[in-house]
Short mmCIF file of C-alpha atoms in Angstrom, two decimals:
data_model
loop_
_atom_site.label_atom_id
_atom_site.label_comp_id
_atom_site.label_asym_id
_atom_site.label_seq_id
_atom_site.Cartn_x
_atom_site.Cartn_y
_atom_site.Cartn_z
CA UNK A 1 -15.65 61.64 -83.86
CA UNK A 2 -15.93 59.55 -86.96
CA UNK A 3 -13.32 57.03 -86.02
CA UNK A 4 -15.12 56.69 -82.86
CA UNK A 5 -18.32 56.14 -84.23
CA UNK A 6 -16.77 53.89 -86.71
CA UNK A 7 -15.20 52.04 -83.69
CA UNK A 8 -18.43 51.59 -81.85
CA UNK A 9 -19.96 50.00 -85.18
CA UNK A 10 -16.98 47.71 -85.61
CA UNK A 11 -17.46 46.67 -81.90
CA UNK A 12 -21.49 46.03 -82.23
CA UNK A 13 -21.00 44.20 -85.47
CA UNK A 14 -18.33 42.07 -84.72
CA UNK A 15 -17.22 41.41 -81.15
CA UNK A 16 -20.94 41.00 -79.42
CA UNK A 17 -22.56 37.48 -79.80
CA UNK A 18 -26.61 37.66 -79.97
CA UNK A 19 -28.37 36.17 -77.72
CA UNK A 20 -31.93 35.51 -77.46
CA UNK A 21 -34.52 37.17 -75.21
CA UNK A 22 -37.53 35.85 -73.17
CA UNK A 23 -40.23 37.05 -74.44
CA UNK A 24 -43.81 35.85 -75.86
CA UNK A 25 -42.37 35.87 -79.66
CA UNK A 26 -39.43 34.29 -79.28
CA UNK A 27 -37.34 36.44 -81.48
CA UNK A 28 -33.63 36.13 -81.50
CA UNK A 29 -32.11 39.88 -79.75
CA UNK A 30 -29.90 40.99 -76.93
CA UNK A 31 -30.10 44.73 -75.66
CA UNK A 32 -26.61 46.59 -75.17
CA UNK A 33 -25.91 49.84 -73.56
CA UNK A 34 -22.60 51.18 -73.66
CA UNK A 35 -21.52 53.80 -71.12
CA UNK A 36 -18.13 55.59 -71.69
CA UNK A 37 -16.16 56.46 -68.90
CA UNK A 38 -16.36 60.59 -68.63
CA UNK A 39 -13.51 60.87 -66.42
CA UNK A 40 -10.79 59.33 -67.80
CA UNK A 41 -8.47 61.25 -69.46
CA UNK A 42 -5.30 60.91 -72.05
CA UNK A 43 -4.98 58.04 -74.54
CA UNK A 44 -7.18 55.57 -73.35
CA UNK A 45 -10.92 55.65 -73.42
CA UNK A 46 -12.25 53.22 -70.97
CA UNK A 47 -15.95 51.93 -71.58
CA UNK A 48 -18.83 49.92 -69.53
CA UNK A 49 -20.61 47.39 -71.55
CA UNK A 50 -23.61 45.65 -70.14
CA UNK A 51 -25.54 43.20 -72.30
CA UNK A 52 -28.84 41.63 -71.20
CA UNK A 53 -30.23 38.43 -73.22
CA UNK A 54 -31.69 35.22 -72.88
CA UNK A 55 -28.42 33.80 -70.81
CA UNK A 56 -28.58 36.78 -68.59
CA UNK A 57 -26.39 39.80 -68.16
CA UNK A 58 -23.33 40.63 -68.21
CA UNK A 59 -20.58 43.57 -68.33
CA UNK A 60 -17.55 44.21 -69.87
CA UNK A 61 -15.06 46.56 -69.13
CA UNK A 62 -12.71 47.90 -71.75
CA UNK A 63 -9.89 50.09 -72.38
CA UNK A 64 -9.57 51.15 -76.28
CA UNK A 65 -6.58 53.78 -77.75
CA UNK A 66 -5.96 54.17 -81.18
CA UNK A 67 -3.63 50.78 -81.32
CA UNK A 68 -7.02 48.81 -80.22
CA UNK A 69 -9.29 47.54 -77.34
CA UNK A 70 -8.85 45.34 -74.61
CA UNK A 71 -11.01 44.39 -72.26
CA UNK A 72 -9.90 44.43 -68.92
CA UNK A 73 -12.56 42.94 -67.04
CA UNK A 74 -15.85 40.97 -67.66
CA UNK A 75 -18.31 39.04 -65.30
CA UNK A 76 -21.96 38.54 -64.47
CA UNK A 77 -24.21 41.72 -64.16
CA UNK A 78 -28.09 41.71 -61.75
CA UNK A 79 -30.55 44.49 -62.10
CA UNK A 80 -31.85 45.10 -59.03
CA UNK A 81 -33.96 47.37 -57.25
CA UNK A 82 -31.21 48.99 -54.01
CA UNK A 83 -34.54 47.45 -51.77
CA UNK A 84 -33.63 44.30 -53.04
CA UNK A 85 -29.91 44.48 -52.86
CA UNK A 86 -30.52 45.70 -48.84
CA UNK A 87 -32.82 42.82 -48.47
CA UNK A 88 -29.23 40.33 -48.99
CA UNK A 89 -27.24 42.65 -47.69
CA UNK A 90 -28.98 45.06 -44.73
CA UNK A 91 -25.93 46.97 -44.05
CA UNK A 92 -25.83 48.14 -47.73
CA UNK A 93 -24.50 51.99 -48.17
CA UNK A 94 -24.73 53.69 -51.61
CA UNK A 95 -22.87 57.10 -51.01
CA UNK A 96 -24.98 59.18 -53.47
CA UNK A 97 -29.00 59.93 -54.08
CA UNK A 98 -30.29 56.81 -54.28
CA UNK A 99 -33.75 55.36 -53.49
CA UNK A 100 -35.20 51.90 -52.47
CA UNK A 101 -36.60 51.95 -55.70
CA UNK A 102 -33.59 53.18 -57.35
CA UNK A 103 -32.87 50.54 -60.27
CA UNK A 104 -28.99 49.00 -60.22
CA UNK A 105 -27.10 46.91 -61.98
CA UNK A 106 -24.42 44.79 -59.81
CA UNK A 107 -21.78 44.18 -61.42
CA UNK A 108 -19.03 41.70 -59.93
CA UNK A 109 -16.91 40.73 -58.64
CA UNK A 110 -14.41 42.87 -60.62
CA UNK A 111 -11.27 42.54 -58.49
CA UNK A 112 -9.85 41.53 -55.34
CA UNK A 113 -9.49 44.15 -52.46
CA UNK A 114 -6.39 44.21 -50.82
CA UNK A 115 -7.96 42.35 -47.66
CA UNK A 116 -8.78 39.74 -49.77
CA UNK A 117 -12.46 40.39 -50.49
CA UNK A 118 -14.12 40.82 -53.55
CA UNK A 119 -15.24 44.00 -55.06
CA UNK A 120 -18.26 44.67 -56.93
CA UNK A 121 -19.76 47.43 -58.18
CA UNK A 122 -22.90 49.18 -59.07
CA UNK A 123 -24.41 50.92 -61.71
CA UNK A 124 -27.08 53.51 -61.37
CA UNK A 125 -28.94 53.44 -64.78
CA UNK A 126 -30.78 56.46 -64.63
CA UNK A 127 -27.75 58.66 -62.94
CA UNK A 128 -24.95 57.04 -65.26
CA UNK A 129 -22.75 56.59 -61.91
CA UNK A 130 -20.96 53.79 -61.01
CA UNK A 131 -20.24 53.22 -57.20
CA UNK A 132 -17.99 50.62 -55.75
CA UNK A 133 -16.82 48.84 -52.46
CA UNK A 134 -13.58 49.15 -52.56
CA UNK A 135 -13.06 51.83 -50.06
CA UNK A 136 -11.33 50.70 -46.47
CA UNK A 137 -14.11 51.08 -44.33
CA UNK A 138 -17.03 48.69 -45.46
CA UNK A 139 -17.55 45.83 -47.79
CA UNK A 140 -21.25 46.94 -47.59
CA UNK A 141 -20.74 50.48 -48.30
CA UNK A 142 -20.38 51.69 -52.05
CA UNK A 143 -18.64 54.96 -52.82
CA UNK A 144 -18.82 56.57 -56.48
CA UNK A 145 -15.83 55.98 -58.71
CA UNK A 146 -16.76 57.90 -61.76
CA UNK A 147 -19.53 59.61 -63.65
CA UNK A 148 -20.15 57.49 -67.05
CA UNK A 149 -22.00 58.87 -70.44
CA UNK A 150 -24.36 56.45 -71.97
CA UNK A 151 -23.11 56.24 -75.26
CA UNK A 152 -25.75 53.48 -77.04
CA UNK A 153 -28.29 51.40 -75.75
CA UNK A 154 -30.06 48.88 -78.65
#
């Protein structure tokens, strides 16, 4: 637990630029949550970084064992409300208990499908699940892929 911890620290203090927020003070900050993937096992932890500042948001996705860290995908990140997200795309499916209301973070595109199309996925703050639409059926339908653990949020 202490390595981790230690870890975490090294990560917040060293690898994470600041950026500024809008806001009626002007003062220089950036607000991080970190969300550890619960179900992956063995030597690898995997985590989901999003980062919010005055450039907008973004995620990171990393993969750290006790040799390093390496992140294995990063991009652009949108909170959203799942009303919104149906209002682009009406067809929209999120298999799991979500509202219109329901705030998510889009996160994408993180790969390629197979077909060719991109995949994106979403993150449910306030469930800690992260859905994505890389199943065969739909582009428009989102299907959990793991249950995360918020680790920190700043």
């Amino acid at each position: 637990m202490f390595f981790l911890i230690m870890a975490l620290s090294y990560i917040f203090l060293y690898t994470w630029p600041s950026c500024s927020s809008n806001n009626s003070s002007n003062s220089s900050s950036s607000v991080v949550y970190v969300y550890k993937d619960v179900d992956a096992s063995g030597f690898v932890d995997l985590y989901w970084i999003i980062s919010a500042g005055n450039d907008g948001m973004k995620f990171e996705y990393i993969a750290k064992d006790g040799k390093g860290e390496k992140t294995l995908k990063s991009g652009k990140c949108m909170e959203l409300t799942f009303e919104d997200l149906k209002k682009d795309v009406p067809n929209a499916v999120i298999r799991g208990a979500v509202q219109m209301q329901t705030k998510i973070w889009l996160l994408g595109p993180i790969e390629e499908h197979y077909s060719g199309r991109d995949v994106y996925g979403i993150l449910v703050p306030s469930t800690a699940r992260l859905y994505m639409n890389d199943g065969a059926i739909s582009k428009d339908e989102f299907i959990e892929v793991c249950k995360l653990e918020l680790q920190k949020s700043s």
